[in-house]
Tab-separated table of C-alpha atoms and ligand atoms in Angstrom:
chain	number	residue	atom	x	y	z
A	1	MET	CA	16.126	-28.566	-24.535
A	2	THR	CA	16.098	-28.243	-20.447
A	3	THR	CA	12.706	-26.352	-18.778
A	4	TYR	CA	14.057	-24.960	-15.924
A	5	GLU	CA	12.334	-23.367	-12.538
A	6	ALA	CA	13.064	-20.330	-10.716
A	7	ILE	CA	13.447	-21.348	-6.603
A	8	ILE	CA	13.109	-17.566	-5.103
A	9	GLY	CA	13.126	-16.259	-1.502
A	10	LEU	CA	13.326	-12.489	-0.076
A	11	GLU	CA	14.785	-10.865	3.154
A	12	ILE	CA	12.968	-7.559	3.685
A	13	HIS	CA	13.841	-5.248	6.326
A	14	ALA	CA	11.601	-2.190	7.638
A	15	GLU	CA	12.681	0.561	10.154
A	16	LEU	CA	10.047	0.362	12.816
A	17	ASN	CA	7.799	3.935	13.836
A	18	THR	CA	8.719	3.847	17.018
A	19	LYS	CA	9.793	7.286	18.890
A	20	THR	CA	13.234	6.677	19.683
A	21	LYS	CA	15.376	4.290	18.536
A	22	MET	CA	16.418	0.821	19.609
A	23	PHE	CA	18.554	0.455	22.169
A	24	CYS	CA	18.913	4.118	23.513
A	25	PHE	CA	16.665	7.577	23.746
A	26	SER	CA	17.726	9.399	20.380
A	27	ALA	CA	14.931	10.082	18.456
A	28	ASN	CA	13.630	7.938	15.697
A	29	ASP	CA	13.300	10.731	12.746
A	30	PRO	CA	13.079	9.358	9.323
A	31	ASP	CA	12.440	13.188	8.241
A	32	GLU	CA	15.184	14.831	10.032
A	33	LYS	CA	17.068	16.643	7.095
A	34	HIS	CA	20.214	18.002	9.536
A	35	PRO	CA	22.760	14.957	9.479
A	36	ASN	CA	24.277	13.892	13.235
A	37	ILE	CA	21.514	15.710	15.297
A	38	ASN	CA	19.586	12.739	16.498
A	39	ILE	CA	22.799	10.652	18.353
A	40	CYS	CA	23.857	10.388	21.219
A	41	PRO	CA	27.157	8.258	22.816
A	42	ILE	CA	25.177	4.618	23.135
A	43	CYS	CA	24.345	4.901	19.470
A	44	MET	CA	27.833	6.357	18.990
A	45	GLY	CA	29.081	3.378	20.527
A	46	HIS	CA	31.086	5.050	23.189
A	47	PRO	CA	33.128	2.985	25.897
A	48	GLY	CA	31.285	2.793	28.695
A	49	THR	CA	27.714	3.199	27.534
A	50	LEU	CA	25.099	0.243	28.148
A	51	PRO	CA	22.649	0.042	25.715
A	52	THR	CA	18.568	-0.314	26.723
A	53	ILE	CA	15.805	-2.338	25.194
A	54	ASN	CA	13.204	0.024	23.293
A	55	ARG	CA	9.560	-1.944	24.572
A	56	GLU	CA	7.644	-0.760	21.874
A	57	ALA	CA	10.045	-2.037	19.117
A	58	VAL	CA	9.633	-5.379	20.432
A	59	LYS	CA	5.642	-5.222	20.218
A	60	LYS	CA	5.947	-3.693	16.973
A	61	VAL	CA	7.712	-6.255	15.623
A	62	ILE	CA	5.781	-9.379	17.852
A	63	SER	CA	2.531	-7.789	15.838
A	64	VAL	CA	3.694	-8.422	12.772
A	65	GLY	CA	4.991	-12.205	13.386
A	66	LEU	CA	1.164	-12.265	15.017
A	67	ALA	CA	-0.201	-10.847	12.093
A	68	LEU	CA	1.500	-13.521	9.656
A	69	ASN	CA	0.716	-16.132	12.090
A	70	GLY	CA	4.531	-16.477	13.436
A	71	ALA	CA	5.122	-18.410	16.368
A	72	ILE	CA	6.151	-15.735	18.591
A	73	ALA	CA	9.457	-16.860	20.969
A	74	GLU	CA	8.474	-17.355	25.118
A	75	TYR	CA	12.617	-16.827	25.195
A	76	SER	CA	14.426	-14.728	22.704
A	77	GLN	CA	18.173	-12.762	22.887
A	78	PHE	CA	19.878	-10.310	21.029
A	79	ASP	CA	23.473	-11.252	19.756
A	80	ARG	CA	26.546	-9.394	17.933
A	81	LYS	CA	27.042	-9.459	14.918
A	82	ASN	CA	30.469	-8.407	14.146
A	83	TYR	CA	32.161	-6.705	11.107
A	84	PHE	CA	33.442	-3.096	10.365
A	85	TYR	CA	31.889	-0.500	8.054
A	86	PRO	CA	31.740	3.233	8.384
A	87	ASP	CA	28.798	3.458	8.909
A	88	LEU	CA	28.321	1.350	11.877
A	89	PRO	CA	30.312	2.931	14.526
A	90	LYS	CA	29.908	0.744	17.444
A	91	GLY	CA	32.010	-2.267	15.158
A	92	TYR	CA	29.467	-4.510	15.702
A	93	GLN	CA	25.178	-4.567	15.163
A	94	ILE	CA	22.958	-5.573	17.744
A	95	SER	CA	21.034	-8.303	16.071
A	96	GLN	CA	19.218	-11.760	16.578
A	97	TYR	CA	20.851	-14.951	15.722
A	98	GLU	CA	19.354	-17.930	17.169
A	99	HIS	CA	16.923	-16.899	19.536
A	100	PRO	CA	14.811	-14.530	17.169
A	101	PHE	CA	11.294	-12.993	18.448
A	102	VAL	CA	9.382	-14.783	15.465
A	103	LYS	CA	9.680	-18.257	14.314
A	104	GLY	CA	7.495	-19.428	11.007
A	105	GLY	CA	4.400	-18.040	9.890
A	106	HIS	CA	2.878	-17.417	7.006
A	107	LEU	CA	0.687	-15.306	4.286
A	108	ASP	CA	-1.471	-16.703	1.926
A	109	ILE	CA	-1.534	-14.757	-1.825
A	110	GLU	CA	-3.909	-15.740	-3.982
A	111	GLY	CA	-4.318	-19.432	-3.384
A	112	LYS	CA	-0.715	-19.861	-2.290
A	113	ARG	CA	0.568	-20.170	1.068
A	114	ILE	CA	4.454	-18.512	1.321
A	115	ARG	CA	5.906	-19.935	4.140
A	116	ILE	CA	7.824	-17.269	6.496
A	117	THR	CA	11.202	-18.735	7.803
A	118	ARG	CA	11.578	-15.770	10.832
A	119	ILE	CA	11.601	-12.420	11.762
A	120	HIS	CA	13.903	-10.590	14.097
A	121	LEU	CA	14.601	-7.302	15.678
A	122	GLU	CA	17.874	-5.380	15.176
A	123	GLU	CA	19.372	-2.135	14.305
A	124	ASP	CA	19.908	-0.017	11.196
A	125	THR	CA	23.225	1.259	10.636
A	126	GLY	CA	23.972	5.064	9.329
A	127	ARG	CA	23.983	6.358	5.788
A	128	LEU	CA	26.948	6.755	3.793
A	129	ILE	CA	26.638	9.556	1.230
A	130	HIS	CA	28.874	9.989	-1.631
A	131	ASP	CA	29.581	13.886	-2.188
A	132	MET	CA	30.613	13.522	-5.795
A	133	ALA	CA	32.119	17.011	-6.036
A	134	GLY	CA	33.897	17.154	-2.919
A	135	GLY	CA	35.288	13.942	-3.347
A	136	ALA	CA	34.427	12.724	-0.282
A	137	THR	CA	32.152	10.249	1.751
A	138	LEU	CA	30.074	11.883	4.618
A	139	VAL	CA	28.484	9.875	6.853
A	140	ASP	CA	25.133	10.538	8.763
A	141	PHE	CA	24.429	8.500	12.251
A	142	ASN	CA	20.491	9.896	12.724
A	143	ARG	CA	19.869	6.399	11.467
A	144	ALA	CA	22.295	4.516	13.057
A	145	GLY	CA	20.118	2.703	15.677
A	146	VAL	CA	16.855	3.122	14.686
A	147	PRO	CA	14.920	-0.579	14.996
A	148	LEU	CA	14.882	-2.028	11.975
A	149	MET	CA	12.729	-6.011	11.482
A	150	GLU	CA	14.177	-8.426	8.966
A	151	LEU	CA	11.962	-10.748	7.863
A	152	VAL	CA	13.070	-13.876	5.807
A	153	THR	CA	10.983	-16.217	3.429
A	154	GLU	CA	11.460	-19.704	2.941
A	155	PRO	CA	12.012	-20.302	-1.191
A	156	ASP	CA	8.565	-20.497	-1.954
A	157	PHE	CA	8.003	-18.060	-4.523
A	158	ARG	CA	8.460	-19.097	-8.519
A	159	THR	CA	7.793	-16.180	-10.277
A	160	GLY	CA	8.454	-12.180	-10.628
A	161	GLU	CA	4.431	-11.697	-10.396
A	162	GLU	CA	4.548	-13.236	-6.585
A	163	VAL	CA	6.849	-11.541	-5.413
A	164	ARG	CA	5.472	-8.329	-6.110
A	165	VAL	CA	1.648	-9.469	-4.487
A	166	PHE	CA	3.303	-10.819	-1.265
A	167	GLY	CA	5.897	-7.715	-0.906
A	168	GLU	CA	2.655	-5.324	-1.295
A	169	GLU	CA	0.516	-7.077	0.752
A	170	LEU	CA	3.235	-7.537	3.585
A	171	GLN	CA	3.530	-3.241	3.266
A	172	ARG	CA	0.104	-3.206	3.765
A	173	ILE	CA	0.020	-5.312	7.033
A	174	VAL	CA	3.548	-3.498	8.265
A	175	ARG	CA	1.380	-0.449	8.054
A	176	TYR	CA	-2.017	-1.944	8.892
A	177	VAL	CA	-0.155	-3.184	13.090
A	178	GLY	CA	1.745	0.083	12.940
A	179	ALA	CA	4.715	-1.155	12.746
A	180	SER	CA	6.672	0.777	10.115
A	181	ASN	CA	5.731	3.330	7.178
A	182	ALA	CA	7.469	1.073	5.203
A	183	ASP	CA	7.605	3.598	2.501
A	184	MET	CA	10.337	2.338	0.074
A	185	GLU	CA	11.091	5.006	-1.706
A	186	LYS	CA	12.097	6.749	1.695
A	187	GLY	CA	14.414	3.058	2.467
A	188	GLN	CA	11.764	2.399	4.913
A	189	MET	CA	11.164	-1.181	3.755
A	190	ARG	CA	13.789	-2.755	1.353
A	191	VAL	CA	14.116	-6.419	-0.223
A	192	GLU	CA	16.520	-8.309	-1.450
A	193	VAL	CA	15.758	-11.585	-3.769
A	194	ASN	CA	17.466	-14.400	-3.621
A	195	ILE	CA	16.886	-16.499	-7.062
A	196	SER	CA	18.212	-19.601	-8.262
A	197	LEU	CA	17.468	-21.590	-11.528
A	198	ARG	CA	16.756	-25.369	-11.205
A	199	PRO	CA	15.628	-28.307	-14.230
A	200	ILE	CA	12.213	-29.195	-13.422
A	201	GLY	CA	12.319	-32.595	-11.604
A	202	GLN	CA	15.748	-31.956	-10.129
A	203	GLU	CA	15.877	-31.809	-5.786
A	204	LYS	CA	19.064	-29.747	-5.978
A	205	PHE	CA	19.458	-26.359	-5.596
A	206	GLY	CA	21.016	-24.289	-8.414
A	207	THR	CA	23.570	-21.675	-7.620
A	208	LYS	CA	21.856	-18.444	-6.045
A	209	VAL	CA	22.381	-14.939	-6.758
A	210	GLU	CA	21.204	-12.284	-4.387
A	211	VAL	CA	20.041	-8.958	-5.973
A	212	LYS	CA	19.847	-6.147	-3.156
A	213	ASN	CA	18.637	-2.642	-2.976
A	214	ILE	CA	15.276	-2.966	-4.966
A	215	ASN	CA	13.191	0.295	-3.941
A	216	SER	CA	9.875	-1.159	-4.683
A	217	PHE	CA	8.048	-3.999	-5.496
A	218	LYS	CA	7.127	-3.607	-8.798
A	219	TYR	CA	11.234	-3.337	-9.562
A	220	ALA	CA	11.831	-6.431	-7.315
A	221	ALA	CA	9.142	-8.405	-10.070
A	222	ASP	CA	11.286	-6.974	-12.864
A	223	ALA	CA	14.848	-7.866	-11.391
A	224	VAL	CA	13.433	-11.859	-10.499
A	225	ALA	CA	12.293	-11.967	-14.979
A	226	TYR	CA	15.493	-10.775	-16.152
A	227	GLU	CA	17.258	-12.839	-13.937
A	228	ILE	CA	15.404	-15.678	-15.510
A	229	THR	CA	15.923	-15.010	-18.535
A	230	ARG	CA	19.751	-14.319	-17.850
A	231	GLN	CA	20.416	-17.301	-15.771
A	232	THR	CA	18.701	-19.536	-18.397
A	233	ALA	CA	20.753	-18.515	-20.952
A	234	VAL	CA	24.015	-18.965	-18.596
A	235	LEU	CA	22.649	-22.605	-17.834
A	236	GLU	CA	21.926	-23.137	-21.842
A	237	ARG	CA	25.477	-21.795	-22.804
A	238	GLY	CA	26.321	-24.994	-20.995
A	239	GLU	CA	28.597	-22.231	-18.140
A	240	ASN	CA	27.528	-22.125	-13.955
A	241	VAL	CA	25.763	-19.020	-12.700
A	242	ALA	CA	28.255	-17.330	-10.490
A	243	GLN	CA	27.449	-17.176	-6.526
A	244	GLU	CA	27.333	-12.917	-6.434
A	245	THR	CA	25.625	-10.065	-5.326
A	246	ARG	CA	23.553	-8.289	-7.927
A	247	GLY	CA	22.088	-4.454	-7.702
A	248	TRP	CA	18.948	-3.732	-9.695
A	249	ASN	CA	19.550	-0.753	-12.596
A	250	GLU	CA	15.840	0.872	-13.006
A	251	HIS	CA	16.827	2.722	-16.194
A	252	LYS	CA	17.995	-0.011	-17.848
A	253	GLN	CA	15.991	-2.198	-16.465
A	254	GLU	CA	18.424	-4.946	-16.051
A	255	THR	CA	20.682	-6.270	-12.883
A	256	PHE	CA	23.899	-5.709	-12.845
A	257	SER	CA	27.302	-7.577	-10.731
A	258	GLN	CA	27.854	-5.839	-7.680
A	259	ARG	CA	30.936	-8.716	-6.278
A	260	VAL	CA	31.269	-12.116	-6.290
A	261	LYS	CA	30.688	-13.855	-3.041
A	262	GLU	CA	33.761	-16.105	-2.203
A	263	ASP	CA	33.166	-17.612	1.429
A	264	ALA	CA	30.467	-16.904	3.446
A	265	HIS	CA	31.086	-13.962	6.196
A	266	ASP	CA	31.812	-15.054	9.941
A	267	TYR	CA	30.233	-12.645	11.681
A	268	ARG	CA	31.047	-14.477	15.062
A	269	TYR	CA	28.158	-14.077	16.222
A	270	PHE	CA	27.967	-14.175	20.018
A	271	PRO	CA	25.132	-13.055	22.555
A	272	GLU	CA	24.684	-8.976	23.592
A	273	PRO	CA	26.598	-9.327	27.119
A	274	ASP	CA	24.939	-5.606	27.884
A	275	LEU	CA	21.511	-6.672	27.378
A	276	PRO	CA	19.495	-9.747	29.354
A	277	PRO	CA	18.298	-12.531	27.197
A	278	LEU	CA	13.895	-11.545	27.313
A	279	ARG	CA	11.647	-14.082	28.471
A	280	LEU	CA	8.610	-12.875	27.300
A	281	THR	CA	4.652	-13.888	29.488
A	282	ALA	CA	1.664	-15.343	27.774
A	283	GLU	CA	0.317	-12.239	28.861
A	284	PHE	CA	2.488	-9.848	26.933
A	285	ILE	CA	2.026	-11.242	24.071
A	286	GLU	CA	-1.811	-11.775	24.191
A	287	GLU	CA	-2.167	-8.175	25.250
A	288	ILE	CA	-0.143	-7.653	21.484
A	289	ARG	CA	-2.509	-9.918	19.979
A	290	ARG	CA	-5.568	-7.750	21.014
A	291	GLY	CA	-4.167	-4.655	19.813
A	292	VAL	CA	-3.782	-6.168	15.966
A	293	PRO	CA	-6.330	-4.901	13.941
A	294	GLU	CA	-8.533	-6.108	11.226
A	295	LEU	CA	-5.778	-7.608	8.694
A	296	PRO	CA	-6.353	-6.707	4.577
A	297	ALA	CA	-7.150	-9.760	4.072
A	298	GLU	CA	-10.328	-10.199	6.484
A	299	LYS	CA	-11.052	-6.344	5.584
A	300	ARG	CA	-11.297	-7.286	1.516
A	301	ALA	CA	-13.640	-10.870	2.209
A	302	ARG	CA	-15.763	-8.508	4.331
A	303	PHE	CA	-16.163	-5.525	2.214
A	304	SER	CA	-16.729	-8.059	-0.509
A	305	ALA	CA	-19.337	-9.994	1.742
A	306	GLU	CA	-21.151	-6.703	3.178
A	307	TYR	CA	-20.741	-4.196	0.750
A	308	ASN	CA	-20.949	-6.054	-2.467
A	309	LEU	CA	-18.570	-3.760	-4.127
A	310	GLU	CA	-16.147	-5.140	-7.190
A	311	LEU	CA	-12.748	-6.311	-6.644
A	312	GLY	CA	-10.577	-3.107	-7.735
A	313	MET	CA	-12.671	-0.711	-5.938
A	314	ILE	CA	-11.603	-3.250	-2.725
A	315	GLU	CA	-8.169	-2.850	-3.303
A	316	THR	CA	-8.063	0.379	-4.018
A	317	LEU	CA	-10.116	1.224	0.003
A	318	ILE	CA	-8.358	-1.286	1.710
A	319	ARG	CA	-4.539	0.131	0.199
A	320	ASP	CA	-4.911	2.396	3.117
A	321	ARG	CA	-6.367	1.733	6.549
A	322	ALA	CA	-7.528	5.209	6.865
A	323	LEU	CA	-9.266	5.228	4.178
A	324	ALA	CA	-10.992	2.193	4.557
A	325	ASP	CA	-12.217	3.459	7.530
A	326	TYR	CA	-13.479	6.713	5.806
A	327	PHE	CA	-15.427	4.580	3.529
A	328	GLU	CA	-17.269	2.256	6.258
A	329	ALA	CA	-18.031	5.775	8.544
A	330	ALA	CA	-19.310	7.269	5.161
A	331	ALA	CA	-21.363	3.915	4.107
A	332	SER	CA	-22.830	3.205	8.144
A	333	GLU	CA	-23.915	7.021	8.010
A	334	ALA	CA	-25.771	6.548	3.964
A	335	LEU	CA	-26.871	3.627	5.251
A	336	GLN	CA	-28.600	4.964	8.187
A	337	HIS	CA	-29.904	8.075	5.773
A	338	ASP	CA	-31.145	5.411	3.241
A	339	THR	CA	-32.916	3.187	5.198
A	340	GLU	CA	-34.762	6.019	6.778
A	341	THR	CA	-35.547	7.888	3.643
A	342	SER	CA	-35.979	6.140	0.901
A	343	GLU	CA	-36.651	2.457	-1.018
A	344	LYS	CA	-33.424	2.083	-2.533
A	345	PRO	CA	-31.740	-1.030	-2.420
A	346	ARG	CA	-29.578	-0.587	-0.191
A	347	ALA	CA	-26.293	-1.567	-1.392
A	348	SER	CA	-26.535	0.945	-4.417
A	349	VAL	CA	-25.636	3.835	-2.013
A	350	THR	CA	-22.839	2.413	-0.193
A	351	LYS	CA	-21.578	1.546	-4.281
A	352	THR	CA	-22.008	5.516	-4.535
A	353	VAL	CA	-19.903	6.091	-1.764
A	354	ALA	CA	-17.502	3.981	-2.607
A	355	ALA	CA	-17.673	5.543	-5.823
A	356	PHE	CA	-17.170	8.532	-5.266
A	357	ILE	CA	-14.065	7.933	-3.069
A	358	THR	CA	-11.897	5.743	-5.476
A	359	GLY	CA	-12.860	7.873	-7.987
A	360	ASP	CA	-12.737	11.928	-7.572
A	361	LEU	CA	-11.622	12.140	-4.048
A	362	ILE	CA	-8.538	10.442	-4.316
A	363	ARG	CA	-7.526	12.062	-7.415
A	364	LEU	CA	-8.298	15.608	-5.142
A	365	LEU	CA	-6.141	14.006	-2.539
A	366	ARG	CA	-3.424	12.788	-5.278
A	367	GLU	CA	-3.496	17.002	-6.615
A	368	ALA	CA	-3.694	18.267	-2.962
A	369	SER	CA	-0.779	15.867	-1.961
A	370	ALA	CA	-2.730	15.413	0.920
A	371	PRO	CA	-3.389	12.394	3.305
A	372	ILE	CA	-6.898	10.976	4.165
A	373	SER	CA	-6.513	12.567	7.698
A	374	ASP	CA	-6.614	16.224	5.916
A	375	ILE	CA	-9.185	15.953	4.165
A	376	ARG	CA	-12.544	18.215	5.220
A	377	ILE	CA	-15.343	16.497	4.016
A	378	THR	CA	-16.729	14.790	6.870
A	379	PRO	CA	-17.503	11.243	6.160
A	380	GLU	CA	-21.699	12.719	6.993
A	381	ASN	CA	-21.580	14.771	4.339
A	382	LEU	CA	-19.953	12.308	1.924
A	383	ALA	CA	-23.211	10.168	2.527
A	384	GLU	CA	-25.224	12.971	2.470
A	385	LEU	CA	-24.205	13.546	-1.404
A	386	ALA	CA	-23.973	9.969	-2.160
A	387	VAL	CA	-27.745	9.715	-0.979
A	388	LEU	CA	-29.131	12.681	-3.180
A	389	ALA	CA	-27.147	11.599	-6.238
A	390	ALA	CA	-28.835	7.944	-5.677
A	391	GLU	CA	-32.364	9.613	-5.132
A	392	GLU	CA	-31.459	11.442	-8.000
A	393	LYS	CA	-32.246	14.778	-6.494
A	394	ILE	CA	-28.699	15.684	-8.080
A	395	SER	CA	-27.507	14.627	-11.709
A	396	SER	CA	-23.910	12.753	-11.375
A	397	THR	CA	-22.170	15.809	-13.363
A	398	ALA	CA	-23.687	17.910	-10.508
A	399	ALA	CA	-22.459	15.430	-7.936
A	400	LYS	CA	-18.851	15.739	-9.220
A	401	GLN	CA	-19.120	19.465	-9.089
A	402	ILE	CA	-20.534	19.381	-5.460
A	403	LEU	CA	-17.564	16.660	-4.543
A	404	GLY	CA	-15.317	19.668	-6.052
A	405	GLU	CA	-16.630	22.005	-4.045
A	406	MET	CA	-17.039	20.246	-0.700
A	407	PHE	CA	-13.366	19.330	-1.059
A	408	SER	CA	-12.341	22.879	-0.884
A	409	SER	CA	-14.556	24.359	1.619
A	410	GLY	CA	-15.634	21.302	3.469
A	411	ASP	CA	-19.423	22.578	3.079
A	412	ASP	CA	-22.528	20.402	3.640
A	413	PRO	CA	-23.838	19.331	-0.153
A	414	SER	CA	-27.626	20.526	-0.143
A	415	ASP	CA	-25.775	24.435	0.707
A	416	ILE	CA	-23.542	23.889	-2.412
A	417	ALA	CA	-26.468	22.728	-4.492
A	418	GLU	CA	-28.988	25.832	-3.430
A	419	ARG	CA	-25.854	28.039	-3.974
A	420	LEU	CA	-25.014	26.857	-7.188
A	421	GLY	CA	-28.308	25.717	-8.268
A	422	LEU	CA	-27.742	22.125	-9.348
A	423	TRP	CA	-30.833	20.510	-7.719
A	424	GLN	CA	-31.590	18.200	-10.492
A	425	MET	CA	-35.287	19.117	-12.120
A	426	SER	CA	-37.191	16.078	-12.240
A	427	GLY	CA	-40.805	18.235	-12.141
A	428	THR	CA	-42.498	17.473	-15.006
A	429	ALA	CA	-44.048	20.843	-15.320
A	430	ASP	CA	-40.563	22.652	-15.513
A	431	LEU	CA	-39.022	19.845	-17.999
A	432	GLU	CA	-42.515	19.743	-20.159
A	433	SER	CA	-41.625	23.131	-20.736
A	434	ILE	CA	-38.456	23.270	-21.359
A	435	ALA	CA	-38.895	20.178	-23.837
A	436	ALA	CA	-41.727	21.987	-25.487
A	437	ARG	CA	-39.201	24.960	-26.273
A	438	ILE	CA	-36.211	22.827	-27.476
A	439	ILE	CA	-38.850	20.694	-29.796
A	440	LYS	CA	-40.003	24.318	-31.421
A	441	GLU	CA	-36.553	25.650	-31.483
A	442	ASN	CA	-35.131	22.511	-33.222
A	443	PRO	CA	-37.507	21.998	-36.309
A	444	LYS	CA	-35.240	20.205	-38.351
A	445	ALA	CA	-34.352	17.215	-35.170
A	446	VAL	CA	-38.394	16.792	-35.207
A	447	GLU	CA	-38.173	16.691	-38.947
A	448	ASP	CA	-35.455	13.853	-38.620
A	449	TYR	CA	-37.741	12.206	-36.258
A	450	ARG	CA	-40.478	11.894	-38.253
A	451	ARG	CA	-38.076	10.359	-40.837
A	452	GLY	CA	-37.642	7.422	-38.290
A	453	LYS	CA	-34.426	9.262	-37.488
A	454	MET	CA	-34.314	7.559	-33.671
A	455	ALA	CA	-30.957	9.751	-32.909
A	456	SER	CA	-32.953	12.992	-32.977
A	457	VAL	CA	-34.347	12.245	-29.846
A	458	GLN	CA	-30.920	11.991	-27.733
A	459	PHE	CA	-29.982	14.928	-29.493
A	460	LEU	CA	-32.779	16.948	-28.142
A	461	VAL	CA	-32.050	15.159	-24.925
A	462	GLY	CA	-28.605	17.038	-25.090
A	463	GLN	CA	-29.755	20.159	-25.776
A	464	MET	CA	-32.512	20.284	-22.792
A	465	MET	CA	-29.424	19.112	-20.722
A	466	LYS	CA	-27.598	22.086	-21.928
A	467	GLN	CA	-30.542	24.391	-21.448
A	468	SER	CA	-30.911	23.287	-17.743
A	469	ARG	CA	-27.178	23.625	-17.510
A	470	GLY	CA	-27.071	19.510	-16.462
A	471	THR	CA	-29.895	19.924	-13.863
A	472	ALA	CA	-32.540	17.698	-16.167
A	473	ASN	CA	-33.210	14.373	-14.584
A	474	PRO	CA	-31.953	12.394	-17.914
A	475	LYS	CA	-34.304	9.806	-17.988
A	476	ILE	CA	-37.440	11.904	-17.189
A	477	ALA	CA	-36.459	14.566	-20.196
A	478	GLN	CA	-35.884	11.453	-22.629
A	479	GLU	CA	-39.572	10.335	-21.498
A	480	ILE	CA	-40.872	13.730	-22.099
A	481	ILE	CA	-39.509	14.377	-25.306
A	482	THR	CA	-40.480	10.885	-26.885
A	483	ARG	CA	-43.844	11.839	-25.060
A	484	ILE	CA	-44.282	15.223	-26.963
A	485	LEU	CA	-42.692	14.228	-30.701
A	486	ASN	CA	-45.239	10.732	-30.886
A	487	GLN	CA	-48.237	13.605	-29.665
A	488	GLU	CA	-47.080	15.876	-32.865
A	489	LEU	CA	-47.044	12.673	-35.684
B	1	ZN	ZN1	21.219	7.651	20.569
């Protein structure tokens, strides 16, 4: 039996989050619900109108190119890609053919380098809405002319998992540089997978199948896995894989044939006569380079070295640049406080901050479906809570409760602890009196302890926690209980 390897490449489109469209001044508002509002004679392709280039869109696509180590072309131009479709009012799409803004580049994922072929800038099409009830197809041109970045990779992927990891990292990068919101469910980022199989050891590529319209990188990985199985079966039957475009059905977890490719399309590309070629100066490119922020990979390495956090926590924090910034603001406050007041190791308080954010805080934000930018807890207050917890002035149960209160009220954690009586009892005198009472009330547990049942201590500590409504310091409570029991023996 032949063993096959999969050769996989990607084409990824991302709508850029500029204020206006690519070649006119119509608003670029992906949340506009009313159809055909954000349009003008230019993006509708009326005769006699002239396009102009959106400078912000050019800067955004170049910043993505720089983030991916690509070469920025000093000379670039726009071309017309001619074809007819009802969602394309001009009868052609302005795109880039021979002279894209970015050539080459790479992104390293889990020790493997994925090479980027090119990144170019073009315009999006309108949107067709199939109105099943009315039996008609409607068209909304709000999206027509929105700046669209297209990124093409070399066929460097071998598995669906590599596709997923690459795609999710790319999504983080375009968000970090502020180029696109890259929400795949809203179609702001779209992925196409090209996949073929060849016997291991063979140089020549097999027949390529394209899987289009996949709206998550998880599904892209699933589609790749499905295609590998399907194409392997076709080849093992001695048949040929058809060159075709397939779609992904996420419910059935399978790809399905959309159309068989007979010929390569001839789009009759030619230089866009209404736009001048662009010559980018070194200063212009440098200015954009200075604006590229710390990227996810750099942040990941720094968070590990600087804060000594676990990988899972780091991944959660860096998923969103604003969340990572919020963590750093709170962590630096906590460290400052920590060095002033305590001799605890510095790492523990930043870990506590990270644990609050990646645990309860993210859950609270999700439940409120609010972004981190809307949070009412200041980084200072979160830092204070972490210090109180690290210094054991509040118990972990109390900390959770206080965090919930802070989330809804935005209040200071000390005020909340005071108001709700949640200060942890570490004072030996208070705890001793509770312990004495608990021991008196539970003669059976004391008797069990005398007979050698050590679990009785845990039971008695549990009773203390209950009576103190969780404010007893469990470590000290256990010491006291053990001491009293041993005295009584
Ligand atoms: Zn327009």
